Structures are given as C-alpha cells and as structure tokens.
Tab-separated table of C-alpha atoms and ligand atoms in Angstrom:
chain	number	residue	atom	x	y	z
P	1	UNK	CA	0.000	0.000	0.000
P	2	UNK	CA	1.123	3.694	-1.007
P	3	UNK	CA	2.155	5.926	1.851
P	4	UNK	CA	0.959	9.584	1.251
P	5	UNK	CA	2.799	12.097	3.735
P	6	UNK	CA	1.234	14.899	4.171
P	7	UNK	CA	2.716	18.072	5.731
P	8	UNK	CA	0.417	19.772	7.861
P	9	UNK	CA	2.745	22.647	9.801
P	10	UNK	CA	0.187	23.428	12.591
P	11	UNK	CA	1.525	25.670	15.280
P	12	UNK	CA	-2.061	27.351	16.004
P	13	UNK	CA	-3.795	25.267	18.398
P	14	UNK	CA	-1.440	26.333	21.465
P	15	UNK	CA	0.616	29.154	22.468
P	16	UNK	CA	4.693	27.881	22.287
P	17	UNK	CA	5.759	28.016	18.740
P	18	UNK	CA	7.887	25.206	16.740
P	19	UNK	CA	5.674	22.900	15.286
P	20	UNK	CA	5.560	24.630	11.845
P	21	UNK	CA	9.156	22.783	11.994
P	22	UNK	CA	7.872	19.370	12.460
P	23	UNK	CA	6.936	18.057	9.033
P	24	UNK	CA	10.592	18.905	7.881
P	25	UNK	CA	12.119	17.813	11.337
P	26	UNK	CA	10.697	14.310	10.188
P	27	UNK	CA	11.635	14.456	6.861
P	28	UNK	CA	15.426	15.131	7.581
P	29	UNK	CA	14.798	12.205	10.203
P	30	UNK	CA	14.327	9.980	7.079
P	31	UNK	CA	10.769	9.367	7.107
P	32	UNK	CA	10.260	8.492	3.303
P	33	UNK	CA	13.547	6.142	3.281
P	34	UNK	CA	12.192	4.254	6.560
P	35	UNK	CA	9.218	3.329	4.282
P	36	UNK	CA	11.012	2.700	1.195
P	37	UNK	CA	13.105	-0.245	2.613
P	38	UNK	CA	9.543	-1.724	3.917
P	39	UNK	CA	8.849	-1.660	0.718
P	40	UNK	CA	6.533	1.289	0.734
P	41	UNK	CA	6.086	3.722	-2.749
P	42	UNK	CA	6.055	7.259	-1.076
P	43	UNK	CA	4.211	10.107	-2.061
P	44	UNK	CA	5.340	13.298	-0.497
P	45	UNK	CA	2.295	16.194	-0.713
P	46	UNK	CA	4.697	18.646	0.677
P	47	UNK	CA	3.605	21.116	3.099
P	48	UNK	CA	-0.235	21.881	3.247
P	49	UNK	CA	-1.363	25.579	4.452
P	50	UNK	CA	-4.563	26.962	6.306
P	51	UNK	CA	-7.869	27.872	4.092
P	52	UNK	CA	-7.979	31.005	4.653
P	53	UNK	CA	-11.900	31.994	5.516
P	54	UNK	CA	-13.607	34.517	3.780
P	55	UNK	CA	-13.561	37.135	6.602
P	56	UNK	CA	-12.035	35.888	9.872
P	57	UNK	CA	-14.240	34.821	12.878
P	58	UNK	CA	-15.124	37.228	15.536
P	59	UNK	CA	-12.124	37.600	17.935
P	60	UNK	CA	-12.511	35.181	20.654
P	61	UNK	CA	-9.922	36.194	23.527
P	62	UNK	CA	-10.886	32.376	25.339
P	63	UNK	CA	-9.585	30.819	22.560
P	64	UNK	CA	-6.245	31.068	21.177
P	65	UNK	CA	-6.003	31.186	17.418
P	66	UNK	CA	-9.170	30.187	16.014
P	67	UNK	CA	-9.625	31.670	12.729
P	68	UNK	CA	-6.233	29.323	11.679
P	69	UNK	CA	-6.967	26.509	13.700
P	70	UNK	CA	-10.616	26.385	11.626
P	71	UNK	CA	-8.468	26.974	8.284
P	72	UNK	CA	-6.596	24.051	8.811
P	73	UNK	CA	-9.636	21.938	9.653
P	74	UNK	CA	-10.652	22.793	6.682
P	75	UNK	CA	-8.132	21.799	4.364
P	76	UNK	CA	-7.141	18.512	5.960
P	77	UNK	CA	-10.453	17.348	6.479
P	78	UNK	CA	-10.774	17.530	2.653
P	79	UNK	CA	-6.822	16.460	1.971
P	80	UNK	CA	-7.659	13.673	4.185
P	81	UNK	CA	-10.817	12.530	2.377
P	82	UNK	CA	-9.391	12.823	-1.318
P	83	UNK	CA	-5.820	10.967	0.045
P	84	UNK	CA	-7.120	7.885	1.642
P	85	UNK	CA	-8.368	6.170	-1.142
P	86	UNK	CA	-4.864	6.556	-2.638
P	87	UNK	CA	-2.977	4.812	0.047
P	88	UNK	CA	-2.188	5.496	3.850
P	89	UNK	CA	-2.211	9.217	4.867
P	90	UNK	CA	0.719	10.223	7.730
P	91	UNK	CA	0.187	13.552	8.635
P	92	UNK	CA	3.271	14.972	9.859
P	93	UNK	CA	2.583	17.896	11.969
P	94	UNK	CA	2.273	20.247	13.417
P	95	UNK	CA	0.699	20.437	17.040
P	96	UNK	CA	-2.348	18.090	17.763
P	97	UNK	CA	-5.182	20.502	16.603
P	98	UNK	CA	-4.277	19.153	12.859
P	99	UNK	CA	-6.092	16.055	14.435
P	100	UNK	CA	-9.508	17.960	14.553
P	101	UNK	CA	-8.917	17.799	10.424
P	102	UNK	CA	-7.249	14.475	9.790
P	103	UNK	CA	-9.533	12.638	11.519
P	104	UNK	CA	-12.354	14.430	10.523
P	105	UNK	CA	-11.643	13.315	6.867
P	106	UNK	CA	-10.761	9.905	7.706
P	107	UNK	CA	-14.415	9.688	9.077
P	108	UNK	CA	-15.628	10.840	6.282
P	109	UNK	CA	-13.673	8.558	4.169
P	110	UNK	CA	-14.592	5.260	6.616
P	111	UNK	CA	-18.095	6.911	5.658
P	112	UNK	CA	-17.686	6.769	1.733
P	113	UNK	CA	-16.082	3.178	1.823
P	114	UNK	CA	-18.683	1.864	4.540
P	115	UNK	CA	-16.220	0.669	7.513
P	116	UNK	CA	-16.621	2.331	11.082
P	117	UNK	CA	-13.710	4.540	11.856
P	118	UNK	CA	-11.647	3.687	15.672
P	119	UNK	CA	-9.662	6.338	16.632
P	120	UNK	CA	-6.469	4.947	18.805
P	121	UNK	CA	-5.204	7.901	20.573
P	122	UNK	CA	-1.499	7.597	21.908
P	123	UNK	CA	-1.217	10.662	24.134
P	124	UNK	CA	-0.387	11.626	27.835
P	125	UNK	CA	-3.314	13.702	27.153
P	126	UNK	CA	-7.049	13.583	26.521
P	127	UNK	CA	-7.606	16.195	24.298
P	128	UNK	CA	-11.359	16.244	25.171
P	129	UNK	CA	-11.610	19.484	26.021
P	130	UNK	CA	-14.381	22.114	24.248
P	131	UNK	CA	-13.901	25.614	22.507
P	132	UNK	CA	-16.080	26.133	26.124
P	133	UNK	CA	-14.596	24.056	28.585
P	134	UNK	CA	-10.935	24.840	27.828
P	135	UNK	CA	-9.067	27.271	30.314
P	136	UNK	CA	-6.163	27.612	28.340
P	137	UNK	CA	-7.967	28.175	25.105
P	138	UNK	CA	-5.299	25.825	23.318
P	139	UNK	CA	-7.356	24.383	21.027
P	140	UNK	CA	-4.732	21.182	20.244
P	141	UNK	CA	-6.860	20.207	23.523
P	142	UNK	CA	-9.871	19.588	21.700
P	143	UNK	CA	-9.374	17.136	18.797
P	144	UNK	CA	-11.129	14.087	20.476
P	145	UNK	CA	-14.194	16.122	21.862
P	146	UNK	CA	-14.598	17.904	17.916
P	147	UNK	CA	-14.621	14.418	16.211
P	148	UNK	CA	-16.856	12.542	18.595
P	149	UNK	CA	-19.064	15.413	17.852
P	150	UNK	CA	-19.584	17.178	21.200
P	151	UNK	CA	-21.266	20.451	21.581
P	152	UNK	CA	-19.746	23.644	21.422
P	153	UNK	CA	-17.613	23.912	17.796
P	154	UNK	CA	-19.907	25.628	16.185
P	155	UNK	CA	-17.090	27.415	14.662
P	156	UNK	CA	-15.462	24.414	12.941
P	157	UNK	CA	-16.765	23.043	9.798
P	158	UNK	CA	-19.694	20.769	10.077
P	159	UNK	CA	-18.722	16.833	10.151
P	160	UNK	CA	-19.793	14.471	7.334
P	161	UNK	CA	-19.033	11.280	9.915
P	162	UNK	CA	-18.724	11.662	13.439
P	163	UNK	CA	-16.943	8.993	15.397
P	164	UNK	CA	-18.608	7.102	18.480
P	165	UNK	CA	-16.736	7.857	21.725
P	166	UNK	CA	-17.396	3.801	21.921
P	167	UNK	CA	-14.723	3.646	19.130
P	168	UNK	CA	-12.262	6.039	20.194
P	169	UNK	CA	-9.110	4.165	22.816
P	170	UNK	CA	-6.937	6.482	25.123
P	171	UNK	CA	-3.906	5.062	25.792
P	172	UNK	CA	-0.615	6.429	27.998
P	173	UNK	CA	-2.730	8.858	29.928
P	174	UNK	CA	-1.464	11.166	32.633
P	175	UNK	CA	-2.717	14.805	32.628
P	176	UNK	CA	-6.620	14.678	32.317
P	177	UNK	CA	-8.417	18.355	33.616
P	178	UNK	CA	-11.109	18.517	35.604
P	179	UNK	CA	-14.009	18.843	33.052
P	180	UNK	CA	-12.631	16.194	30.270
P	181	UNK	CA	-12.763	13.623	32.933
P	182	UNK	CA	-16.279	14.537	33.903
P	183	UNK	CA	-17.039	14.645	30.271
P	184	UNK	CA	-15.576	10.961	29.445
P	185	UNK	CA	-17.324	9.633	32.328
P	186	UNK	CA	-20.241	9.714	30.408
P	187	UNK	CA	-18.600	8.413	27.628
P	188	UNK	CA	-18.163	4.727	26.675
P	189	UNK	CA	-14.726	5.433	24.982
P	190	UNK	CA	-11.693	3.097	26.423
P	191	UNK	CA	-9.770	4.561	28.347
P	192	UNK	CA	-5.930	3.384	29.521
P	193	UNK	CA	-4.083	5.445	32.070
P	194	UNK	CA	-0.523	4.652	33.324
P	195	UNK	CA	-1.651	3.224	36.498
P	196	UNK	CA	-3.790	0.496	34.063
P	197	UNK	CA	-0.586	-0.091	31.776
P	198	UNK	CA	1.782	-0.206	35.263
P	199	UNK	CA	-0.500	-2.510	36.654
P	200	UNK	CA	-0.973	-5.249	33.752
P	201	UNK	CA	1.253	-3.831	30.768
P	202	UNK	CA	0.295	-1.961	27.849
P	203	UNK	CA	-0.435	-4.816	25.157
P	204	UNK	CA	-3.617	-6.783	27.485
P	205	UNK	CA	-5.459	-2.945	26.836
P	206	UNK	CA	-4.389	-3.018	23.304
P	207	UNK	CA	-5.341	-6.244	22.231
P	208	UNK	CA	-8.589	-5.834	23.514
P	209	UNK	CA	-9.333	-3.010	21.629
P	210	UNK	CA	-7.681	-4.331	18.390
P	211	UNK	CA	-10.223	-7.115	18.592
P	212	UNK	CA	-13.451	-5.259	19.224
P	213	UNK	CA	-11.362	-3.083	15.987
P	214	UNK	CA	-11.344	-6.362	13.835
P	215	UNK	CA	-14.914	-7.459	15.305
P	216	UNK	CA	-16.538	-4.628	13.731
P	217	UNK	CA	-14.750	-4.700	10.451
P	218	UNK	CA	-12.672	-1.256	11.561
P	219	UNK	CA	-10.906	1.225	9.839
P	220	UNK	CA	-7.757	2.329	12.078
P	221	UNK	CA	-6.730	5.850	12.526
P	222	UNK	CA	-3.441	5.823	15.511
P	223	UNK	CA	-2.983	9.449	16.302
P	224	UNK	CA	0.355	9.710	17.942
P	225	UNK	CA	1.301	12.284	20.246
P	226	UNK	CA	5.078	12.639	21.320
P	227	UNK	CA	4.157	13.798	24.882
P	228	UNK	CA	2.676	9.489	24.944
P	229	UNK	CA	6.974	8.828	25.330
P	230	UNK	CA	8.682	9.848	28.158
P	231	UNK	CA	9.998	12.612	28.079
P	232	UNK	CA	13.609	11.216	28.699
P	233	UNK	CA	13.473	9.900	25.478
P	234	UNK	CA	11.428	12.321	23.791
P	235	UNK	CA	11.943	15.493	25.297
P	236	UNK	CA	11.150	18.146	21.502
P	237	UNK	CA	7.662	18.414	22.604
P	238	UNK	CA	5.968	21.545	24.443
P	239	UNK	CA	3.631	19.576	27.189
P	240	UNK	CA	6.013	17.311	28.537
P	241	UNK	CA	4.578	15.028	31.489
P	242	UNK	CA	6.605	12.944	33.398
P	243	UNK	CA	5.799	9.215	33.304
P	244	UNK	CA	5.591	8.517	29.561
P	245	UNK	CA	5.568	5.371	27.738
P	246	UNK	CA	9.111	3.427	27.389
P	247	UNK	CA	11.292	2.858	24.527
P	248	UNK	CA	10.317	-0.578	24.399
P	249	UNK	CA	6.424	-0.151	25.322
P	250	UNK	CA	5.951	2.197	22.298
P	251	UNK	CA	7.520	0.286	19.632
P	252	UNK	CA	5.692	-3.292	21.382
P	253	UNK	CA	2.367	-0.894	20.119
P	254	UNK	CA	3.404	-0.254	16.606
P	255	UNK	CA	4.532	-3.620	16.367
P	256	UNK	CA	1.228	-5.362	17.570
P	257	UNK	CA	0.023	-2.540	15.699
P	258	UNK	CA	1.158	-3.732	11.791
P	259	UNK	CA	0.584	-7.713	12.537
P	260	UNK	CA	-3.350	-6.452	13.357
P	261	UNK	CA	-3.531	-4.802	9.620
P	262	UNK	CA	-6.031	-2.534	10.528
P	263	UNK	CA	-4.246	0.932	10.302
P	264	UNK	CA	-5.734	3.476	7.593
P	265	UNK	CA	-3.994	6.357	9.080
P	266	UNK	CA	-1.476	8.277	11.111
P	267	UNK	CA	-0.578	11.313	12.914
P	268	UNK	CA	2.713	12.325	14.158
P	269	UNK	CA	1.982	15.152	16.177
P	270	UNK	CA	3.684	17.578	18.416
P	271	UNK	CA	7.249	17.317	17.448
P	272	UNK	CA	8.935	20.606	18.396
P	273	UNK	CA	12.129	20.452	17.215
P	274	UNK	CA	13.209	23.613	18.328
P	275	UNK	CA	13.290	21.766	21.588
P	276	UNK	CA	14.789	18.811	20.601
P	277	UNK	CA	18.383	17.498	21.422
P	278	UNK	CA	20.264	16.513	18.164
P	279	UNK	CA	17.362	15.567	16.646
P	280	UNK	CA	16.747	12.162	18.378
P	281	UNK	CA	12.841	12.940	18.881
P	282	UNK	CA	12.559	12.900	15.606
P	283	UNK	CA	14.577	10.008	14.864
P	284	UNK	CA	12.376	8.134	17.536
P	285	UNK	CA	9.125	8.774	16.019
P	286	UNK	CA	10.420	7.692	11.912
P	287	UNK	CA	11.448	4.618	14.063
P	288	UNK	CA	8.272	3.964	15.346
P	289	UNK	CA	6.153	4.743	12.147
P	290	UNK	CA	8.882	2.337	10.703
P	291	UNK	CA	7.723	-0.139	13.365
P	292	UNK	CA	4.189	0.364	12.449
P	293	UNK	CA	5.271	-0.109	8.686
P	294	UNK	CA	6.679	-3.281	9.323
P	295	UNK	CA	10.231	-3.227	10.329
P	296	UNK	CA	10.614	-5.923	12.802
P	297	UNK	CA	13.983	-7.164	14.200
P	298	UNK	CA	13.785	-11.091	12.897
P	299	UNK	CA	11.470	-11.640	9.977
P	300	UNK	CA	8.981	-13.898	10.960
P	301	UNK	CA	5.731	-14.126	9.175
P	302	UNK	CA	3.273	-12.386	10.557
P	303	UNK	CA	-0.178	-13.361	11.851
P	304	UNK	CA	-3.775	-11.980	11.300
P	305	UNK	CA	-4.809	-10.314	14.261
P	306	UNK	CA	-7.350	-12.796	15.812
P	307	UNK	CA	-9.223	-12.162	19.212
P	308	UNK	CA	-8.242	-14.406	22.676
K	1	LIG	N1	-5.429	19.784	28.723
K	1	LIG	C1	-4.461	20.810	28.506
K	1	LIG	C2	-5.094	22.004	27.785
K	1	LIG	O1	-6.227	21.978	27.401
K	1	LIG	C3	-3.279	20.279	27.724
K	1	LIG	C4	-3.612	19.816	26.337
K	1	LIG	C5	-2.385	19.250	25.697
K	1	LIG	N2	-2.696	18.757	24.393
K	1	LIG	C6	-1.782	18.352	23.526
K	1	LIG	N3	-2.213	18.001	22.339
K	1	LIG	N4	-0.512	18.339	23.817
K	1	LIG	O2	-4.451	22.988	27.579
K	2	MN	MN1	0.072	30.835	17.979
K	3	MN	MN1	-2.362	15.566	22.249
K	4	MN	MN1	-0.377	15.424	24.689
C-alpha cells in the first residue's frame, strides 16, 4: 500500500511556537527512506497551508487562534478525504489541533467506503476538552471532543461522519483536567491510564481493543502524540509530562500494531524540534512509524490479528 505524507505545519492550536518545523524535522529524520526499505512507494504532498476563511471569525480572547486553527480543519479534512483512497495518509505535523482535520476526513472517508472509523489515541493527554470548557484556550486540547461530535464547535466546519466515543481508545494517559474527565465519564470510549498499563502492561489494553477493531470490520486511525513517550526519550515536545511510555512499550504498540492490519492512518503530532536534542525525537518517532510499517527485528511471518 502507497504511503501519502502529508505536511500539515500546525503551530495554532497552542501558544509555544515550533511545530511549523515538524513536518521537515521528520523528513530530515528519514521518514520516506524508513518506508522505502519496507517496501513502501512514497508520495510526499509537501507542506499543506490553512484555508484562509472569507472574513475571519469574531475575535474570541478564550480561545487562542481560532480563525487558523478552523483553516486548517478545513483543508485537511478535505486532503484527508481525497488521500485515503490513494494509500495510507501520515500527517506529519504540526501540534495536535491538525487532528480535529485528519480525523475528521478519515471519518468521512470510513463513511464513503462503509467501515466504522476507531480512533487509537497515543497521548499523555485527553484532548477532550471544548472551545467552552478549555481554560487555556489551546485548542490542540480539543481534537477528540470535535470528532466525537460534542457540543460547542460551532465554529469548525460541520462533520460528514462523526466517530462514536465507543470507538475512540486512550492510551498512555497522565494529565486529564477537571471537566474532560467529567465529560468521558459519560462516555463509553476506552480509556488506559498509566496506572492500568503499570499494573498489567500496555499490550492486554491493546489487544482488547484491536479485537473489538477487527470485530466490527474497523478502519484504524493511531494518532500519535510525542508527549505518549517519556519525556527522557522524547523530550522536543511543548507539554512534557513525566511518566511517559518506554522505549520498548511504544515500539511493542506499533509492532502489535502492523501484525493487526487494521491501520488506515497516522498522525505524528507535536514534534517541536526547536526543543529537541540533536534531533533524536525525531529520529524516535520515523522509528516507530517504521515499526508500524513493518520493520521488525527477525522476519517472521506475521499473523492476522485474531481475538483471545
Ligand atoms: N489539557 C491541557 C489544555 O487543554 C493540555 C492539552 C495538551 N494537548 C496536547 N495536544 N498536547 O491545555
Ligand atoms: Mn500561535
Ligand atoms: Mn495531544
Ligand atoms: Mn499530549
């Protein structure tokens, strides 16, 4: 299957700068030759840019950003949906808000080719928050809530295909506020917090979900956040929280990840590289999309994924 990369140099949806740099950052990491000895043909997009709307929206001082943040729904919602039937979109931001597009469109695509959409969101984060529950008014703290169509974006372009919250998986989490975790208590998505993935490891939660995935005849979308790794190993990232995902736990996911088949569709989100020390954040995550592309350290043939 074609990989598509598509830049997407979102720095709107919070307030530190450097994810504009991101999409290159992973290109100079070697993104394209990672998937071209899997085997992969590679088309490069380049870098996208915001719609710009025909007047911008009234100034909102509780939200940081918006008129952009909307532009760039715009444009990858619709990048998204005209991509996927080509081959496997990676969006290479750019901070998480370019989520509230890409997975927008990949709903919309799971729509037009009649598979349910599950959302597998790698993140020390939640990212449920609304344009009116959000004290920091960052909106890369809203992508999940937008998508699972909760109230309160009636700013943002209206969504063809909304996903279920009952197909949307959390995993790595470690910074939830206040009102998202009153707001997914009412939800039925899955959620798996570091205390879960302490307690019983990190591929029991996964599994499960990759089944119930498979069960319904799924289309995958993994939207991967580098504040999911600890920041010890992944320190170019503005939101760092202590207690991240290992080395060895996050490659375990892409692995189990490619032998279940059932990705459509990837973010890589978040990378600041004017953080980042000699570029090794960036190197990490074109070594875990290459783990999610395949590479594996013996060849062994690989299994369907198949529940129990
Ligand atoms: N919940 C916090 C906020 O709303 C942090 C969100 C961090 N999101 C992210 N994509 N890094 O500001
Ligand atoms: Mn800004
Ligand atoms: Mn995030
Ligand atoms: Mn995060």
């Amino acid at each position: 299957q074609n990989i598509i990369l598509i830049g997407a140099p979102v720095d709107s949806g919070k307030r530190a700068q450097g994810c504009l740099m991101g999409p290159d950052a992973l290109r100079v990491a070697g993104l394209r030759r990672a998937a071209e000895e899997l085997g992969r043909t590679v088309l490069d997009l380049g870098n996208l840019a915001p719609a710009s709307l025909p007047e911008p929206l009234p100034a909102n001082p509780a939200l940081h950003e918006l008129t952009e943040t909307v532009g760039w729904t715009q444009t990858l919602m619709k990048v998204a949906r005209e991509a996927a039937p080509e081959g496997m979109p990676i969006f290479l931001g750019g901070d998480h808000s370019l989520s509230l597009g890409s997975v927008a469109g990949m709903a919309a695509h799971a729509r037009d080719i009649g598979r349910p959409l599950f959302v597998l969101w790698l993140d020390a984060h939640s990212d449920f928050h609304t344009p009116e529950t959000t004290t920091s008014g960052n909106l890369h703290g809203t992508p999940v809530a937008y998508v699972t169509g909760q109230p309160g974006f009636g700013a943002f372009p209206g969504l063809p295909a909304t996903v279920p919250t009952r197909n949307v998986c959390m995993i790595g989490l470690r910074s939830v506020d206040a009102p998202e975790r009153a707001a997914l208590a009412e939800t039925d998505a899955t959620l798996v917090d570091m205390r879960m993935i302490d307690e019983e490891g990190i591929v029991g939660p996964l599994r499960g979900f990759l089944a119930k995935v498979a069960a319904a005849g799924g289309l995958l979308h993994v939207s991967l956040d580098v504040d999911f790794l600890d920041p010890a190993i992944a320190p170019a990232v503005g939101t760092t929280v202590p207690g991240g995902a290992t080395f060895r736990e996050a490659h375990l996911v892409l692995e189990l990840l490619h032998d279940s088949g059932l990705v459509g569709s990837l973010d890589l989100v978040e990378l600041n590289p004017f953080l980042d020390d000699r570029g090794r954040t960036a190197s990490l995550m074109v070594d875990l999309t290459a783990s999610l592309l395949g590479r594996r350290i013996f060849d062994r043939p690989t299994r369907p994924y198949s529940a129990g």
